[in-house]
Amino acid sequence: MNIFRTASIVTAAVAAIVSCSCQQKGTYPVFFLAQESYDDPSAHTSAKHFVFFNGKAYTRMPVMTLNHFERFQSELDPTDGSYGVTLYAKPEWRMHLYTHTLEKRGMLMLPVVNGLAMEPMRIEPVSDGILKIWNGLNGYDLKQISRTVKPVNPEIEEKRYLDENPRPLPKLPKNPQQRRDFTGRPVGEIFQ
């Protein structure tokens, strides 16, 4: 009886630590969502587990967040003048990233920055701990990212920082035809 009680206390403590580490407040919202198959609604409890972007379902639980990275490096995208960013995972999160990308090989990963979807990328196993957002970021995003993650070249990054966000908020449809799960609950959607 004591073994079961001890095991349940340890399990509850581990669950509390994991849930707290995933939802740290004050961090700029940069995260990566993995595509999920939404074909079999009976396999999922409800729509609160999914979010849609361009007709594809992604899990709401991020694969990686900004808190899982230790360094970043930005580069200018010459096609549109925005920045792309390379993020380097902390050593303790590299195996998590590798196993998740190995499991989801061939599906899509959606980078989301401050509530806006960036260009989805096809998932290939990531063994080196490096994830990349190809473009769409501005100097404000870089400055906010630098509050959590150290830049590889601080002197270069500081020249790119902006104090205010020049990106306008997306215009949401007035009467969106919202998707609903098998229980009738509305499913969320991310916009670009």
PDB file of C-alpha atoms in Angstrom:
ATOM      1  CA  MET A   1       0.000   0.000   0.000  1.00  0.00           C
ATOM      2  CA  ASN A   2       2.810   2.445   0.836  1.00  0.00           C
ATOM      3  CA  ILE A   3       4.516   1.683  -2.471  1.00  0.00           C
ATOM      4  CA  PHE A   4       1.400   2.663  -4.417  1.00  0.00           C
ATOM      5  CA  ARG A   5       0.958   5.850  -2.377  1.00  0.00           C
ATOM      6  CA  THR A   6       4.612   6.814  -2.883  1.00  0.00           C
ATOM      7  CA  ALA A   7       4.390   6.058  -6.614  1.00  0.00           C
ATOM      8  CA  SER A   8       1.266   8.192  -7.001  1.00  0.00           C
ATOM      9  CA  ILE A   9       2.867  11.108  -5.115  1.00  0.00           C
ATOM     10  CA  VAL A  10       5.995  10.905  -7.285  1.00  0.00           C
ATOM     11  CA  THR A  11       3.869  10.719 -10.452  1.00  0.00           C
ATOM     12  CA  ALA A  12       1.840  13.763  -9.379  1.00  0.00           C
ATOM     13  CA  ALA A  13       5.007  15.723  -8.577  1.00  0.00           C
ATOM     14  CA  VAL A  14       6.568  14.905 -11.959  1.00  0.00           C
ATOM     15  CA  ALA A  15       3.335  15.889 -13.760  1.00  0.00           C
ATOM     16  CA  ALA A  16       3.264  19.224 -11.891  1.00  0.00           C
ATOM     17  CA  ILE A  17       6.891  19.973 -12.760  1.00  0.00           C
ATOM     18  CA  VAL A  18       6.374  19.122 -16.443  1.00  0.00           C
ATOM     19  CA  SER A  19       3.216  21.239 -16.728  1.00  0.00           C
ATOM     20  CA  CYS A  20       4.883  24.212 -15.024  1.00  0.00           C
ATOM     21  CA  SER A  21       7.950  24.060 -17.273  1.00  0.00           C
ATOM     22  CA  CYS A  22       5.812  24.143 -20.430  1.00  0.00           C
ATOM     23  CA  GLN A  23       3.844  27.222 -19.430  1.00  0.00           C
ATOM     24  CA  GLN A  24       6.348  29.765 -18.179  1.00  0.00           C
ATOM     25  CA  LYS A  25       4.878  33.246 -18.145  1.00  0.00           C
ATOM     26  CA  GLY A  26       6.633  36.305 -19.480  1.00  0.00           C
ATOM     27  CA  THR A  27       8.293  34.511 -22.398  1.00  0.00           C
ATOM     28  CA  TYR A  28       7.681  35.786 -25.934  1.00  0.00           C
ATOM     29  CA  PRO A  29       5.311  33.261 -27.534  1.00  0.00           C
ATOM     30  CA  VAL A  30       7.437  31.372 -30.050  1.00  0.00           C
ATOM     31  CA  PHE A  31       6.641  27.687 -30.429  1.00  0.00           C
ATOM     32  CA  PHE A  32       6.498  24.815 -32.891  1.00  0.00           C
ATOM     33  CA  LEU A  33       3.356  22.721 -33.416  1.00  0.00           C
ATOM     34  CA  ALA A  34       3.320  19.286 -35.062  1.00  0.00           C
ATOM     35  CA  GLN A  35       0.713  18.222 -37.601  1.00  0.00           C
ATOM     36  CA  GLU A  36      -1.747  15.601 -36.442  1.00  0.00           C
ATOM     37  CA  SER A  37      -4.144  13.318 -38.213  1.00  0.00           C
ATOM     38  CA  TYR A  38      -7.682  14.462 -37.436  1.00  0.00           C
ATOM     39  CA  ASP A  39      -9.393  11.824 -39.557  1.00  0.00           C
ATOM     40  CA  ASP A  40     -10.629   9.662 -36.679  1.00  0.00           C
ATOM     41  CA  PRO A  41     -12.506  11.878 -34.191  1.00  0.00           C
ATOM     42  CA  SER A  42     -13.157   8.960 -31.838  1.00  0.00           C
ATOM     43  CA  ALA A  43      -9.383   8.687 -31.240  1.00  0.00           C
ATOM     44  CA  HIS A  44      -9.344  12.150 -29.646  1.00  0.00           C
ATOM     45  CA  THR A  45     -11.219  13.462 -26.665  1.00  0.00           C
ATOM     46  CA  SER A  46     -12.108  16.899 -27.990  1.00  0.00           C
ATOM     47  CA  ALA A  47     -11.246  19.867 -30.152  1.00  0.00           C
ATOM     48  CA  LYS A  48      -9.336  21.527 -27.333  1.00  0.00           C
ATOM     49  CA  HIS A  49      -6.365  19.352 -28.334  1.00  0.00           C
ATOM     50  CA  PHE A  50      -6.161  20.756 -31.883  1.00  0.00           C
ATOM     51  CA  VAL A  51      -5.756  23.995 -33.768  1.00  0.00           C
ATOM     52  CA  PHE A  52      -6.156  24.410 -37.526  1.00  0.00           C
ATOM     53  CA  PHE A  53      -4.050  26.310 -40.038  1.00  0.00           C
ATOM     54  CA  ASN A  54      -4.803  26.224 -43.780  1.00  0.00           C
ATOM     55  CA  GLY A  55      -7.068  23.207 -43.331  1.00  0.00           C
ATOM     56  CA  LYS A  56      -4.514  21.045 -41.500  1.00  0.00           C
ATOM     57  CA  ALA A  57      -4.780  20.015 -37.854  1.00  0.00           C
ATOM     58  CA  TYR A  58      -1.900  20.662 -35.427  1.00  0.00           C
ATOM     59  CA  THR A  59      -1.652  19.673 -31.774  1.00  0.00           C
ATOM     60  CA  ARG A  60      -2.046  22.520 -29.291  1.00  0.00           C
ATOM     61  CA  MET A  61       0.789  21.108 -27.177  1.00  0.00           C
ATOM     62  CA  PRO A  62       4.001  22.567 -28.645  1.00  0.00           C
ATOM     63  CA  VAL A  63       6.884  20.303 -29.597  1.00  0.00           C
ATOM     64  CA  MET A  64       9.314  23.055 -28.587  1.00  0.00           C
ATOM     65  CA  THR A  65       8.930  26.534 -27.106  1.00  0.00           C
ATOM     66  CA  LEU A  66      11.373  29.398 -26.790  1.00  0.00           C
ATOM     67  CA  ASN A  67      12.306  28.136 -23.306  1.00  0.00           C
ATOM     68  CA  HIS A  68      13.832  24.994 -24.854  1.00  0.00           C
ATOM     69  CA  PHE A  69      16.497  26.921 -26.764  1.00  0.00           C
ATOM     70  CA  GLU A  70      19.796  28.398 -25.563  1.00  0.00           C
ATOM     71  CA  ARG A  71      21.033  30.447 -28.546  1.00  0.00           C
ATOM     72  CA  PHE A  72      19.693  32.042 -31.718  1.00  0.00           C
ATOM     73  CA  GLN A  73      21.071  33.616 -34.862  1.00  0.00           C
ATOM     74  CA  SER A  74      19.093  35.706 -37.342  1.00  0.00           C
ATOM     75  CA  GLU A  75      19.628  36.261 -41.031  1.00  0.00           C
ATOM     76  CA  LEU A  76      18.048  38.622 -43.520  1.00  0.00           C
ATOM     77  CA  ASP A  77      15.724  37.093 -46.109  1.00  0.00           C
ATOM     78  CA  PRO A  78      16.488  38.984 -49.339  1.00  0.00           C
ATOM     79  CA  THR A  79      13.143  38.149 -50.972  1.00  0.00           C
ATOM     80  CA  ASP A  80      10.938  40.105 -48.552  1.00  0.00           C
ATOM     81  CA  GLY A  81      13.306  41.951 -46.180  1.00  0.00           C
ATOM     82  CA  SER A  82      12.160  39.989 -43.124  1.00  0.00           C
ATOM     83  CA  TYR A  83      14.400  37.925 -40.874  1.00  0.00           C
ATOM     84  CA  GLY A  84      14.743  34.217 -40.468  1.00  0.00           C
ATOM     85  CA  VAL A  85      16.077  32.776 -37.252  1.00  0.00           C
ATOM     86  CA  THR A  86      18.052  29.659 -36.391  1.00  0.00           C
ATOM     87  CA  LEU A  87      17.376  28.333 -32.887  1.00  0.00           C
ATOM     88  CA  TYR A  88      19.793  26.020 -31.063  1.00  0.00           C
ATOM     89  CA  ALA A  89      18.193  23.664 -28.532  1.00  0.00           C
ATOM     90  CA  LYS A  90      19.531  23.256 -25.024  1.00  0.00           C
ATOM     91  CA  PRO A  91      21.443  19.954 -24.673  1.00  0.00           C
ATOM     92  CA  GLU A  92      18.786  18.451 -22.406  1.00  0.00           C
ATOM     93  CA  TRP A  93      16.079  19.008 -25.074  1.00  0.00           C
ATOM     94  CA  ARG A  94      17.947  17.702 -28.135  1.00  0.00           C
ATOM     95  CA  MET A  95      16.874  14.087 -27.636  1.00  0.00           C
ATOM     96  CA  HIS A  96      13.248  15.201 -27.167  1.00  0.00           C
ATOM     97  CA  LEU A  97      13.413  17.096 -30.458  1.00  0.00           C
ATOM     98  CA  TYR A  98      15.074  14.187 -32.239  1.00  0.00           C
ATOM     99  CA  THR A  99      12.585  11.555 -31.083  1.00  0.00           C
ATOM    100  CA  HIS A 100       9.588  13.768 -31.825  1.00  0.00           C
ATOM    101  CA  THR A 101      10.794  14.656 -35.325  1.00  0.00           C
ATOM    102  CA  LEU A 102      11.692  11.014 -36.002  1.00  0.00           C
ATOM    103  CA  GLU A 103       8.179   9.953 -35.002  1.00  0.00           C
ATOM    104  CA  LYS A 104       6.498  12.674 -37.098  1.00  0.00           C
ATOM    105  CA  ARG A 105       8.776  12.357 -40.164  1.00  0.00           C
ATOM    106  CA  GLY A 106       7.088  13.557 -43.355  1.00  0.00           C
ATOM    107  CA  MET A 107       4.389  15.564 -41.589  1.00  0.00           C
ATOM    108  CA  LEU A 108       4.431  19.351 -41.133  1.00  0.00           C
ATOM    109  CA  MET A 109       5.752  21.485 -38.289  1.00  0.00           C
ATOM    110  CA  LEU A 110       4.218  24.929 -37.850  1.00  0.00           C
ATOM    111  CA  PRO A 111       6.278  27.720 -36.263  1.00  0.00           C
ATOM    112  CA  VAL A 112       4.062  30.246 -34.461  1.00  0.00           C
ATOM    113  CA  VAL A 113       5.453  33.638 -33.411  1.00  0.00           C
ATOM    114  CA  ASN A 114       3.340  35.920 -31.224  1.00  0.00           C
ATOM    115  CA  GLY A 115       0.134  34.188 -32.359  1.00  0.00           C
ATOM    116  CA  LEU A 116       0.911  34.330 -36.091  1.00  0.00           C
ATOM    117  CA  ALA A 117       1.733  31.266 -38.159  1.00  0.00           C
ATOM    118  CA  MET A 118       4.943  31.293 -40.146  1.00  0.00           C
ATOM    119  CA  GLU A 119       5.820  29.071 -43.112  1.00  0.00           C
ATOM    120  CA  PRO A 120       5.220  25.384 -42.221  1.00  0.00           C
ATOM    121  CA  MET A 121       8.120  23.023 -42.799  1.00  0.00           C
ATOM    122  CA  ARG A 122       8.288  19.340 -43.663  1.00  0.00           C
ATOM    123  CA  ILE A 123       9.560  17.356 -40.657  1.00  0.00           C
ATOM    124  CA  GLU A 124      12.829  15.486 -41.016  1.00  0.00           C
ATOM    125  CA  PRO A 125      14.665  13.991 -38.011  1.00  0.00           C
ATOM    126  CA  VAL A 126      16.613  16.762 -36.237  1.00  0.00           C
ATOM    127  CA  SER A 127      19.655  15.178 -34.608  1.00  0.00           C
ATOM    128  CA  ASP A 128      21.679  18.372 -34.110  1.00  0.00           C
ATOM    129  CA  GLY A 129      19.077  20.296 -32.077  1.00  0.00           C
ATOM    130  CA  ILE A 130      18.685  23.098 -34.636  1.00  0.00           C
ATOM    131  CA  LEU A 131      15.295  24.425 -35.750  1.00  0.00           C
ATOM    132  CA  LYS A 132      14.817  27.233 -38.206  1.00  0.00           C
ATOM    133  CA  ILE A 133      12.092  29.748 -38.950  1.00  0.00           C
ATOM    134  CA  TRP A 134      12.850  30.669 -42.557  1.00  0.00           C
ATOM    135  CA  ASN A 135      11.347  34.169 -42.729  1.00  0.00           C
ATOM    136  CA  GLY A 136       8.590  36.486 -41.548  1.00  0.00           C
ATOM    137  CA  LEU A 137      10.213  37.881 -38.399  1.00  0.00           C
ATOM    138  CA  ASN A 138      10.991  41.538 -37.773  1.00  0.00           C
ATOM    139  CA  GLY A 139      13.352  43.424 -35.446  1.00  0.00           C
ATOM    140  CA  TYR A 140      10.749  43.522 -32.676  1.00  0.00           C
ATOM    141  CA  ASP A 141      10.488  39.722 -32.744  1.00  0.00           C
ATOM    142  CA  LEU A 142      14.270  39.434 -32.540  1.00  0.00           C
ATOM    143  CA  LYS A 143      14.441  41.788 -29.561  1.00  0.00           C
ATOM    144  CA  GLN A 144      11.740  39.840 -27.723  1.00  0.00           C
ATOM    145  CA  ILE A 145      13.430  36.512 -28.497  1.00  0.00           C
ATOM    146  CA  SER A 146      16.721  37.873 -27.103  1.00  0.00           C
ATOM    147  CA  ARG A 147      15.073  38.349 -23.693  1.00  0.00           C
ATOM    148  CA  THR A 148      14.845  34.555 -23.333  1.00  0.00           C
ATOM    149  CA  VAL A 149      17.506  33.180 -25.683  1.00  0.00           C
ATOM    150  CA  LYS A 150      21.074  34.473 -26.017  1.00  0.00           C
ATOM    151  CA  PRO A 151      22.143  35.691 -29.448  1.00  0.00           C
ATOM    152  CA  VAL A 152      25.162  34.015 -31.066  1.00  0.00           C
ATOM    153  CA  ASN A 153      26.443  37.438 -32.242  1.00  0.00           C
ATOM    154  CA  PRO A 154      25.039  40.106 -29.893  1.00  0.00           C
ATOM    155  CA  GLU A 155      26.596  43.050 -31.748  1.00  0.00           C
ATOM    156  CA  ILE A 156      24.934  42.038 -35.042  1.00  0.00           C
ATOM    157  CA  GLU A 157      21.570  41.269 -33.453  1.00  0.00           C
ATOM    158  CA  GLU A 158      21.353  44.524 -31.478  1.00  0.00           C
ATOM    159  CA  LYS A 159      21.529  46.530 -34.733  1.00  0.00           C
ATOM    160  CA  ARG A 160      18.412  44.706 -35.952  1.00  0.00           C
ATOM    161  CA  TYR A 161      16.249  45.204 -32.853  1.00  0.00           C
ATOM    162  CA  LEU A 162      13.104  47.366 -32.928  1.00  0.00           C
ATOM    163  CA  ASP A 163      11.286  48.735 -29.874  1.00  0.00           C
ATOM    164  CA  GLU A 164       7.818  48.614 -31.450  1.00  0.00           C
ATOM    165  CA  ASN A 165       6.135  45.933 -33.505  1.00  0.00           C
ATOM    166  CA  PRO A 166       5.650  47.165 -37.101  1.00  0.00           C
ATOM    167  CA  ARG A 167       3.504  44.138 -38.023  1.00  0.00           C
ATOM    168  CA  PRO A 168      -0.234  44.850 -38.073  1.00  0.00           C
ATOM    169  CA  LEU A 169      -2.533  42.403 -36.319  1.00  0.00           C
ATOM    170  CA  PRO A 170      -4.279  40.017 -38.719  1.00  0.00           C
ATOM    171  CA  LYS A 171      -7.816  40.871 -39.797  1.00  0.00           C
ATOM    172  CA  LEU A 172     -10.013  38.000 -38.721  1.00  0.00           C
ATOM    173  CA  PRO A 173     -13.073  37.031 -40.763  1.00  0.00           C
ATOM    174  CA  LYS A 174     -16.286  38.633 -39.458  1.00  0.00           C
ATOM    175  CA  ASN A 175     -18.365  35.442 -39.550  1.00  0.00           C
ATOM    176  CA  PRO A 176     -15.918  32.582 -39.700  1.00  0.00           C
ATOM    177  CA  GLN A 177     -17.307  29.150 -40.432  1.00  0.00           C
ATOM    178  CA  GLN A 178     -15.720  27.541 -37.424  1.00  0.00           C
ATOM    179  CA  ARG A 179     -14.865  23.863 -37.477  1.00  0.00           C
ATOM    180  CA  ARG A 180     -16.429  21.779 -34.739  1.00  0.00           C
ATOM    181  CA  ASP A 181     -15.385  18.477 -33.233  1.00  0.00           C
ATOM    182  CA  PHE A 182     -17.633  15.447 -32.846  1.00  0.00           C
ATOM    183  CA  THR A 183     -19.078  16.901 -29.609  1.00  0.00           C
ATOM    184  CA  GLY A 184     -19.944  20.225 -31.261  1.00  0.00           C
ATOM    185  CA  ARG A 185     -17.207  22.306 -29.613  1.00  0.00           C
ATOM    186  CA  PRO A 186     -15.507  24.907 -31.845  1.00  0.00           C
ATOM    187  CA  VAL A 187     -11.926  24.155 -32.910  1.00  0.00           C
ATOM    188  CA  GLY A 188      -9.398  26.994 -32.821  1.00  0.00           C
ATOM    189  CA  GLU A 189      -7.595  28.365 -35.841  1.00  0.00           C
ATOM    190  CA  ILE A 190      -4.294  30.173 -36.349  1.00  0.00           C
ATOM    191  CA  PHE A 191      -4.019  32.926 -38.944  1.00  0.00           C
ATOM    192  CA  GLN A 192      -1.122  34.204 -41.000  1.00  0.00           C
TER     193      GLN A 192
END
